[in-house]
């Protein structure tokens, strides 16, 4: 038997055929077509599932289930997609329409939740019954696994660590509030801090590495400048690590999971990120004289979206 994992993104929809041992044996993609009516979009996705399945050497009869990860919120029980801004979907009966084209069990969940599930079954947190996955990219995404299952809340809107408020009068957030955690812990935040720092320190390597153009500073620029000993980059990074440490400590104070996993673009910095974080985060944990969870880097990469969706059940 095979399972289908579908990762719905802003520009493309990836469809993967996944084996029972969690490997992707065939992957196909189609562009997102927001211009088409909802039913037509779903029909194209179902056609892509059939095509990928057949190209993998299987038949539609071999499909055990179809899982979908979306950048939005969905009701796991009814199969309704409640909100998915990228696709322009509001309260659409995804499962019902999909099953009119391909009658298989269909499960839908948020993309960060799905990635958390993938890591907890086939990745770095495999074997744990509770974990929190934090993805550090343009924003901050998070997924909570409790007792081996995704916890997205009683109303499907939980697990939004990025919008926990950090600073009452802080930096404005895209959600309309001020001071949300993702304004301090995302890649975007690290870049903002670096750009602010070079206003007072034009001599910093942050600026020379970016060709004297602050708008060309990226997260990687900060790591590169730090490696060559630039004190301004080191100070920016210390501030960033303090913010991220407080975020990780808040997760620990609230949920005390077996393991905390970091993914997303910034996590590619590896030990340069992890070591200072592991040193600092315990100081913000209330019961820090007790054993604390390890913080580890995600191992599945972008394939977590497909693998995790396929594992939904
Ligand atoms: Zn926010």
mmCIF file of C-alpha atoms and ligand atoms in Angstrom:
data_model
loop_
_atom_site.group_PDB
_atom_site.id
_atom_site.type_symbol
_atom_site.label_atom_id
_atom_site.label_comp_id
_atom_site.label_asym_id
_atom_site.label_seq_id
_atom_site.Cartn_x
_atom_site.Cartn_y
_atom_site.Cartn_z
ATOM 1 C CA UNK A 1 0.000 0.000 0.000
ATOM 2 C CA UNK A 2 1.037 3.602 -0.557
ATOM 3 C CA UNK A 3 -0.004 6.914 0.913
ATOM 4 C CA UNK A 4 -0.292 10.233 -0.873
ATOM 5 C CA UNK A 5 1.131 13.413 0.670
ATOM 6 C CA UNK A 6 0.168 16.767 -0.832
ATOM 7 C CA UNK A 7 1.969 19.987 0.078
ATOM 8 C CA UNK A 8 0.001 23.065 -0.978
ATOM 9 C CA UNK A 9 2.263 26.111 -1.263
ATOM 10 C CA UNK A 10 1.949 29.640 -2.539
ATOM 11 C CA UNK A 11 3.311 28.991 -6.012
ATOM 12 C CA UNK A 12 3.047 25.250 -6.484
ATOM 13 C CA UNK A 13 1.361 22.079 -5.262
ATOM 14 C CA UNK A 14 3.650 19.094 -4.667
ATOM 15 C CA UNK A 15 2.175 15.603 -4.754
ATOM 16 C CA UNK A 16 4.254 12.726 -3.375
ATOM 17 C CA UNK A 17 3.747 8.974 -3.385
ATOM 18 C CA UNK A 18 5.006 7.729 -0.024
ATOM 19 C CA UNK A 19 5.732 4.144 1.035
ATOM 20 C CA UNK A 20 4.924 2.600 4.399
ATOM 21 C CA UNK A 21 8.574 3.145 5.365
ATOM 22 C CA UNK A 22 8.148 6.899 4.752
ATOM 23 C CA UNK A 23 10.153 7.277 1.581
ATOM 24 C CA UNK A 24 8.921 9.331 -1.364
ATOM 25 C CA UNK A 25 9.021 7.145 -4.485
ATOM 26 C CA UNK A 26 7.470 9.639 -6.906
ATOM 27 C CA UNK A 27 6.885 13.358 -6.796
ATOM 28 C CA UNK A 28 4.948 15.524 -9.232
ATOM 29 C CA UNK A 29 3.885 19.134 -9.043
ATOM 30 C CA UNK A 30 1.361 21.469 -10.581
ATOM 31 C CA UNK A 31 1.221 25.267 -10.406
ATOM 32 C CA UNK A 32 -1.366 26.840 -8.104
ATOM 33 C CA UNK A 33 -4.245 28.188 -10.173
ATOM 34 C CA UNK A 34 -6.064 30.716 -8.025
ATOM 35 C CA UNK A 35 -7.842 31.965 -11.142
ATOM 36 C CA UNK A 36 -9.845 28.722 -11.466
ATOM 37 C CA UNK A 37 -13.036 27.859 -9.560
ATOM 38 C CA UNK A 38 -12.407 25.802 -6.393
ATOM 39 C CA UNK A 39 -13.828 22.542 -7.807
ATOM 40 C CA UNK A 40 -11.599 22.851 -10.866
ATOM 41 C CA UNK A 41 -8.503 23.387 -8.671
ATOM 42 C CA UNK A 42 -9.343 20.252 -6.693
ATOM 43 C CA UNK A 43 -9.938 18.258 -9.888
ATOM 44 C CA UNK A 44 -6.418 19.163 -11.105
ATOM 45 C CA UNK A 45 -4.946 18.056 -7.750
ATOM 46 C CA UNK A 46 -6.832 14.725 -7.948
ATOM 47 C CA UNK A 47 -5.583 14.205 -11.521
ATOM 48 C CA UNK A 48 -2.023 14.857 -10.363
ATOM 49 C CA UNK A 49 -2.473 12.234 -7.609
ATOM 50 C CA UNK A 50 -3.569 9.637 -10.165
ATOM 51 C CA UNK A 51 -0.714 10.533 -12.522
ATOM 52 C CA UNK A 52 1.953 10.380 -9.763
ATOM 53 C CA UNK A 53 0.542 7.081 -8.469
ATOM 54 C CA UNK A 54 0.627 5.429 -11.888
ATOM 55 C CA UNK A 55 4.114 6.797 -12.623
ATOM 56 C CA UNK A 56 5.311 5.205 -9.357
ATOM 57 C CA UNK A 57 4.255 1.784 -10.665
ATOM 58 C CA UNK A 58 1.179 1.549 -8.437
ATOM 59 C CA UNK A 59 -2.521 1.728 -9.156
ATOM 60 C CA UNK A 60 -5.164 3.921 -7.553
ATOM 61 C CA UNK A 61 -6.393 0.816 -5.665
ATOM 62 C CA UNK A 62 -3.080 0.801 -3.741
ATOM 63 C CA UNK A 63 -3.744 4.243 -2.204
ATOM 64 C CA UNK A 64 -4.524 3.891 1.484
ATOM 65 C CA UNK A 65 -5.094 7.583 2.219
ATOM 66 C CA UNK A 66 -4.514 11.090 0.930
ATOM 67 C CA UNK A 67 -3.112 13.750 3.284
ATOM 68 C CA UNK A 68 -2.921 17.458 2.580
ATOM 69 C CA UNK A 69 -0.793 20.126 4.297
ATOM 70 C CA UNK A 70 -1.994 23.698 3.788
ATOM 71 C CA UNK A 71 -0.679 27.131 4.780
ATOM 72 C CA UNK A 72 -3.878 27.822 6.692
ATOM 73 C CA UNK A 73 -6.417 26.208 8.989
ATOM 74 C CA UNK A 74 -8.651 23.209 8.436
ATOM 75 C CA UNK A 75 -11.065 21.055 10.364
ATOM 76 C CA UNK A 76 -9.544 17.630 10.677
ATOM 77 C CA UNK A 77 -12.939 16.103 11.519
ATOM 78 C CA UNK A 78 -15.098 17.590 8.739
ATOM 79 C CA UNK A 79 -12.435 17.905 6.031
ATOM 80 C CA UNK A 80 -13.322 21.541 5.512
ATOM 81 C CA UNK A 81 -10.549 24.055 4.757
ATOM 82 C CA UNK A 82 -11.531 26.992 6.927
ATOM 83 C CA UNK A 83 -9.000 29.492 5.656
ATOM 84 C CA UNK A 84 -6.136 29.286 3.176
ATOM 85 C CA UNK A 85 -5.273 32.803 2.064
ATOM 86 C CA UNK A 86 -2.631 31.736 -0.512
ATOM 87 C CA UNK A 87 -5.242 29.797 -2.456
ATOM 88 C CA UNK A 88 -8.107 32.229 -1.804
ATOM 89 C CA UNK A 89 -10.073 29.477 -0.014
ATOM 90 C CA UNK A 90 -12.554 30.274 2.737
ATOM 91 C CA UNK A 91 -14.736 27.531 4.228
ATOM 92 C CA UNK A 92 -14.403 25.161 1.271
ATOM 93 C CA UNK A 93 -15.462 21.484 1.547
ATOM 94 C CA UNK A 94 -12.115 20.093 0.333
ATOM 95 C CA UNK A 95 -12.591 16.478 1.388
ATOM 96 C CA UNK A 96 -16.072 16.195 -0.086
ATOM 97 C CA UNK A 97 -15.040 17.674 -3.451
ATOM 98 C CA UNK A 98 -11.786 15.690 -3.631
ATOM 99 C CA UNK A 99 -13.663 12.446 -2.913
ATOM 100 C CA UNK A 100 -16.051 13.174 -5.795
ATOM 101 C CA UNK A 101 -12.986 12.766 -8.072
ATOM 102 C CA UNK A 102 -11.068 10.129 -6.095
ATOM 103 C CA UNK A 103 -12.858 8.273 -3.349
ATOM 104 C CA UNK A 104 -10.162 7.735 -0.706
ATOM 105 C CA UNK A 105 -9.851 8.750 2.968
ATOM 106 C CA UNK A 106 -8.696 12.407 2.971
ATOM 107 C CA UNK A 107 -7.000 14.188 5.905
ATOM 108 C CA UNK A 108 -6.053 17.876 6.024
ATOM 109 C CA UNK A 109 -3.923 19.869 8.451
ATOM 110 C CA UNK A 110 -1.747 22.965 8.699
ATOM 111 C CA UNK A 111 1.667 22.728 7.007
ATOM 112 C CA UNK A 112 3.747 23.408 10.139
ATOM 113 C CA UNK A 113 1.718 20.773 12.023
ATOM 114 C CA UNK A 114 2.318 18.311 9.224
ATOM 115 C CA UNK A 115 6.091 18.980 9.279
ATOM 116 C CA UNK A 116 6.056 18.491 13.068
ATOM 117 C CA UNK A 117 4.328 15.139 12.574
ATOM 118 C CA UNK A 118 6.851 14.079 9.926
ATOM 119 C CA UNK A 119 9.820 14.813 12.199
ATOM 120 C CA UNK A 120 8.120 13.002 15.093
ATOM 121 C CA UNK A 121 7.566 9.838 13.057
ATOM 122 C CA UNK A 122 10.445 9.707 10.568
ATOM 123 C CA UNK A 123 12.806 12.503 11.590
ATOM 124 C CA UNK A 124 14.860 13.802 14.494
ATOM 125 C CA UNK A 125 12.061 13.464 17.073
ATOM 126 C CA UNK A 126 11.097 9.913 15.977
ATOM 127 C CA UNK A 127 10.052 7.754 18.885
ATOM 128 C CA UNK A 128 8.969 10.661 21.078
ATOM 129 C CA UNK A 129 5.337 11.002 22.075
ATOM 130 C CA UNK A 130 5.504 14.766 22.600
ATOM 131 C CA UNK A 131 7.443 17.366 20.647
ATOM 132 C CA UNK A 132 7.269 20.940 19.447
ATOM 133 C CA UNK A 133 8.574 21.863 16.018
ATOM 134 C CA UNK A 134 9.540 25.478 15.374
ATOM 135 C CA UNK A 135 10.274 26.562 11.822
ATOM 136 C CA UNK A 136 12.367 29.711 11.507
ATOM 137 C CA UNK A 137 11.985 31.352 8.113
ATOM 138 C CA UNK A 138 10.361 34.549 6.860
ATOM 139 C CA UNK A 139 8.023 34.066 9.818
ATOM 140 C CA UNK A 140 7.843 31.583 12.687
ATOM 141 C CA UNK A 141 5.709 28.470 12.236
ATOM 142 C CA UNK A 142 5.147 25.820 14.860
ATOM 143 C CA UNK A 143 3.525 22.453 15.347
ATOM 144 C CA UNK A 144 2.728 20.648 18.567
ATOM 145 C CA UNK A 145 2.647 16.853 18.871
ATOM 146 C CA UNK A 146 1.047 15.432 22.019
ATOM 147 C CA UNK A 147 0.636 11.693 22.606
ATOM 148 C CA UNK A 148 1.827 11.069 19.053
ATOM 149 C CA UNK A 149 -0.854 13.237 17.465
ATOM 150 C CA UNK A 150 -1.005 16.805 16.197
ATOM 151 C CA UNK A 151 -2.528 19.226 18.697
ATOM 152 C CA UNK A 152 -3.945 22.179 16.782
ATOM 153 C CA UNK A 153 -6.449 23.180 19.436
ATOM 154 C CA UNK A 154 -10.160 22.818 20.091
ATOM 155 C CA UNK A 155 -10.949 25.271 17.268
ATOM 156 C CA UNK A 156 -8.096 24.341 14.836
ATOM 157 C CA UNK A 157 -6.286 27.658 15.381
ATOM 158 C CA UNK A 158 -3.674 26.799 18.014
ATOM 159 C CA UNK A 159 0.051 26.142 17.719
ATOM 160 C CA UNK A 160 0.763 29.706 16.552
ATOM 161 C CA UNK A 161 3.917 30.349 18.532
ATOM 162 C CA UNK A 162 4.928 33.114 16.082
ATOM 163 C CA UNK A 163 2.064 35.310 17.251
ATOM 164 C CA UNK A 164 2.545 34.919 20.981
ATOM 165 C CA UNK A 165 3.090 38.511 22.094
ATOM 166 C CA UNK A 166 6.595 39.256 23.313
ATOM 167 C CA UNK A 167 6.552 43.030 23.687
ATOM 168 C CA UNK A 168 3.353 44.991 24.254
ATOM 169 C CA UNK A 169 4.606 48.094 22.471
ATOM 170 C CA UNK A 170 6.906 46.246 20.096
ATOM 171 C CA UNK A 171 7.451 45.980 16.363
ATOM 172 C CA UNK A 172 4.220 45.890 14.271
ATOM 173 C CA UNK A 173 3.320 42.426 12.937
ATOM 174 C CA UNK A 174 1.576 41.424 9.693
ATOM 175 C CA UNK A 175 -1.268 40.062 11.851
ATOM 176 C CA UNK A 176 -2.180 43.555 13.065
ATOM 177 C CA UNK A 177 -0.778 43.229 16.598
ATOM 178 C CA UNK A 178 2.476 44.627 17.934
ATOM 179 C CA UNK A 179 5.447 42.766 19.367
ATOM 180 C CA UNK A 180 4.659 39.234 18.136
ATOM 181 C CA UNK A 181 7.427 36.714 18.716
ATOM 182 C CA UNK A 182 8.063 36.247 14.988
ATOM 183 C CA UNK A 183 9.097 39.907 14.746
ATOM 184 C CA UNK A 184 12.085 38.981 16.998
ATOM 185 C CA UNK A 185 12.877 35.360 16.156
ATOM 186 C CA UNK A 186 12.394 34.930 12.384
ATOM 187 C CA UNK A 187 14.993 35.328 9.635
ATOM 188 C CA UNK A 188 13.232 38.600 8.801
ATOM 189 C CA UNK A 189 13.850 39.766 12.370
ATOM 190 C CA UNK A 190 17.553 38.882 12.260
ATOM 191 C CA UNK A 191 17.893 40.830 9.008
ATOM 192 C CA UNK A 192 16.030 43.820 10.485
ATOM 193 C CA UNK A 193 18.302 43.850 13.542
ATOM 194 C CA UNK A 194 21.392 43.751 11.298
ATOM 195 C CA UNK A 195 20.138 46.586 9.080
ATOM 196 C CA UNK A 196 19.410 48.709 12.150
ATOM 197 C CA UNK A 197 22.864 48.006 13.572
ATOM 198 C CA UNK A 198 24.730 49.184 10.470
ATOM 199 C CA UNK A 199 23.020 52.586 10.694
ATOM 200 C CA UNK A 200 25.170 53.266 13.781
ATOM 201 C CA UNK A 201 28.099 51.095 12.658
ATOM 202 C CA UNK A 202 28.794 51.655 8.959
ATOM 203 C CA UNK A 203 32.283 50.187 9.517
ATOM 204 C CA UNK A 204 30.753 46.730 10.175
ATOM 205 C CA UNK A 205 31.522 43.853 7.846
ATOM 206 C CA UNK A 206 27.758 43.364 7.668
ATOM 207 C CA UNK A 207 27.773 46.299 5.303
ATOM 208 C CA UNK A 208 30.916 45.457 3.310
ATOM 209 C CA UNK A 209 29.722 41.854 2.773
ATOM 210 C CA UNK A 210 26.473 43.313 1.432
ATOM 211 C CA UNK A 211 28.272 45.567 -1.052
ATOM 212 C CA UNK A 212 27.590 48.657 1.144
ATOM 213 C CA UNK A 213 23.842 48.208 0.556
ATOM 214 C CA UNK A 214 21.911 47.490 3.808
ATOM 215 C CA UNK A 215 19.002 46.126 1.773
ATOM 216 C CA UNK A 216 21.274 43.311 0.572
ATOM 217 C CA UNK A 217 21.953 42.041 4.112
ATOM 218 C CA UNK A 218 20.536 38.528 4.511
ATOM 219 C CA UNK A 219 20.470 36.119 7.449
ATOM 220 C CA UNK A 220 23.553 34.414 5.993
ATOM 221 C CA UNK A 221 25.401 37.773 5.937
ATOM 222 C CA UNK A 222 25.109 37.883 9.730
ATOM 223 C CA UNK A 223 26.580 34.379 10.112
ATOM 224 C CA UNK A 224 29.364 35.147 7.620
ATOM 225 C CA UNK A 225 30.323 38.436 9.322
ATOM 226 C CA UNK A 226 30.250 36.717 12.705
ATOM 227 C CA UNK A 227 32.596 33.973 11.524
ATOM 228 C CA UNK A 228 35.155 36.585 10.540
ATOM 229 C CA UNK A 229 34.919 38.149 13.997
ATOM 230 C CA UNK A 230 32.846 41.256 13.254
ATOM 231 C CA UNK A 231 31.790 42.652 16.681
ATOM 232 C CA UNK A 232 28.631 44.323 15.336
ATOM 233 C CA UNK A 233 27.399 41.060 13.791
ATOM 234 C CA UNK A 234 28.242 39.234 17.038
ATOM 235 C CA UNK A 235 26.224 41.715 19.051
ATOM 236 C CA UNK A 236 23.236 41.470 16.667
ATOM 237 C CA UNK A 237 23.399 37.694 16.872
ATOM 238 C CA UNK A 238 23.599 37.672 20.702
ATOM 239 C CA UNK A 239 20.439 39.771 20.819
ATOM 240 C CA UNK A 240 18.725 37.436 18.322
ATOM 241 C CA UNK A 241 19.772 34.350 20.320
ATOM 242 C CA UNK A 242 18.343 35.929 23.498
ATOM 243 C CA UNK A 243 14.984 36.360 21.755
ATOM 244 C CA UNK A 244 14.991 32.823 20.361
ATOM 245 C CA UNK A 245 16.087 31.412 23.740
ATOM 246 C CA UNK A 246 13.121 33.100 25.409
ATOM 247 C CA UNK A 247 10.799 31.639 22.771
ATOM 248 C CA UNK A 248 12.169 28.126 23.347
ATOM 249 C CA UNK A 249 11.974 28.603 27.139
ATOM 250 C CA UNK A 250 8.339 29.724 26.816
ATOM 251 C CA UNK A 251 7.537 26.532 24.924
ATOM 252 C CA UNK A 252 9.242 24.553 27.684
ATOM 253 C CA UNK A 253 7.463 26.468 30.469
ATOM 254 C CA UNK A 254 4.070 25.895 28.829
ATOM 255 C CA UNK A 255 4.311 22.354 27.450
ATOM 256 C CA UNK A 256 7.532 20.668 28.634
ATOM 257 C CA UNK A 257 7.732 18.380 25.565
ATOM 258 C CA UNK A 258 10.199 15.497 25.290
ATOM 259 C CA UNK A 259 12.069 17.324 22.522
ATOM 260 C CA UNK A 260 12.043 20.699 20.749
ATOM 261 C CA UNK A 261 12.938 20.700 17.044
ATOM 262 C CA UNK A 262 14.117 23.666 14.970
ATOM 263 C CA UNK A 263 13.652 23.797 11.196
ATOM 264 C CA UNK A 264 13.434 26.388 8.428
ATOM 265 C CA UNK A 265 16.087 28.507 6.702
ATOM 266 C CA UNK A 266 17.847 29.889 9.805
ATOM 267 C CA UNK A 267 18.307 26.375 11.224
ATOM 268 C CA UNK A 268 20.723 25.707 8.337
ATOM 269 C CA UNK A 269 23.273 27.664 10.416
ATOM 270 C CA UNK A 270 23.540 24.427 12.447
ATOM 271 C CA UNK A 271 25.822 24.494 15.471
ATOM 272 C CA UNK A 272 26.365 28.260 15.160
ATOM 273 C CA UNK A 273 22.699 28.624 16.081
ATOM 274 C CA UNK A 274 22.181 25.623 18.317
ATOM 275 C CA UNK A 275 25.162 25.874 20.685
ATOM 276 C CA UNK A 276 24.517 29.413 21.991
ATOM 277 C CA UNK A 277 20.792 28.647 22.187
ATOM 278 C CA UNK A 278 21.381 25.540 24.311
ATOM 279 C CA UNK A 279 23.633 27.603 26.606
ATOM 280 C CA UNK A 280 21.145 30.402 27.086
ATOM 281 C CA UNK A 281 17.606 28.997 26.981
ATOM 282 C CA UNK A 282 17.668 27.155 30.361
ATOM 283 C CA UNK A 283 18.126 30.449 32.228
ATOM 284 C CA UNK A 284 14.584 31.480 31.243
ATOM 285 C CA UNK A 285 12.980 28.155 32.242
ATOM 286 C CA UNK A 286 11.211 28.237 35.604
ATOM 287 C CA UNK A 287 12.223 24.785 36.848
ATOM 288 C CA UNK A 288 15.656 24.821 35.268
ATOM 289 C CA UNK A 289 17.177 22.653 37.991
ATOM 290 C CA UNK A 290 15.170 19.765 36.475
ATOM 291 C CA UNK A 291 16.006 17.750 33.329
ATOM 292 C CA UNK A 292 15.190 19.875 30.248
ATOM 293 C CA UNK A 293 14.318 18.716 26.728
ATOM 294 C CA UNK A 294 17.022 18.578 24.081
ATOM 295 C CA UNK A 295 16.745 21.090 21.247
ATOM 296 C CA UNK A 296 17.694 19.518 17.907
ATOM 297 C CA UNK A 297 17.730 20.470 14.258
ATOM 298 C CA UNK A 298 15.092 19.051 11.883
ATOM 299 C CA UNK A 299 16.470 16.459 9.475
ATOM 300 C CA UNK A 300 13.795 15.993 6.821
ATOM 301 C CA UNK A 301 14.047 19.377 5.075
ATOM 302 C CA UNK A 302 11.413 20.450 2.547
ATOM 303 C CA UNK A 303 10.242 16.841 2.086
ATOM 304 C CA UNK A 304 8.700 16.965 5.581
ATOM 305 C CA UNK A 305 5.619 18.611 4.029
ATOM 306 C CA UNK A 306 4.875 15.625 1.796
ATOM 307 C CA UNK A 307 5.949 12.923 4.251
ATOM 308 C CA UNK A 308 3.985 14.458 7.132
ATOM 309 C CA UNK A 309 0.849 14.937 5.013
ATOM 310 C CA UNK A 310 1.047 11.302 3.946
ATOM 311 C CA UNK A 311 1.200 10.260 7.613
ATOM 312 C CA UNK A 312 -2.021 12.026 8.569
ATOM 313 C CA UNK A 313 -4.616 9.496 9.698
HETATM 314 ZN ZN1 LIG B 1 1.539 38.637 14.796
#
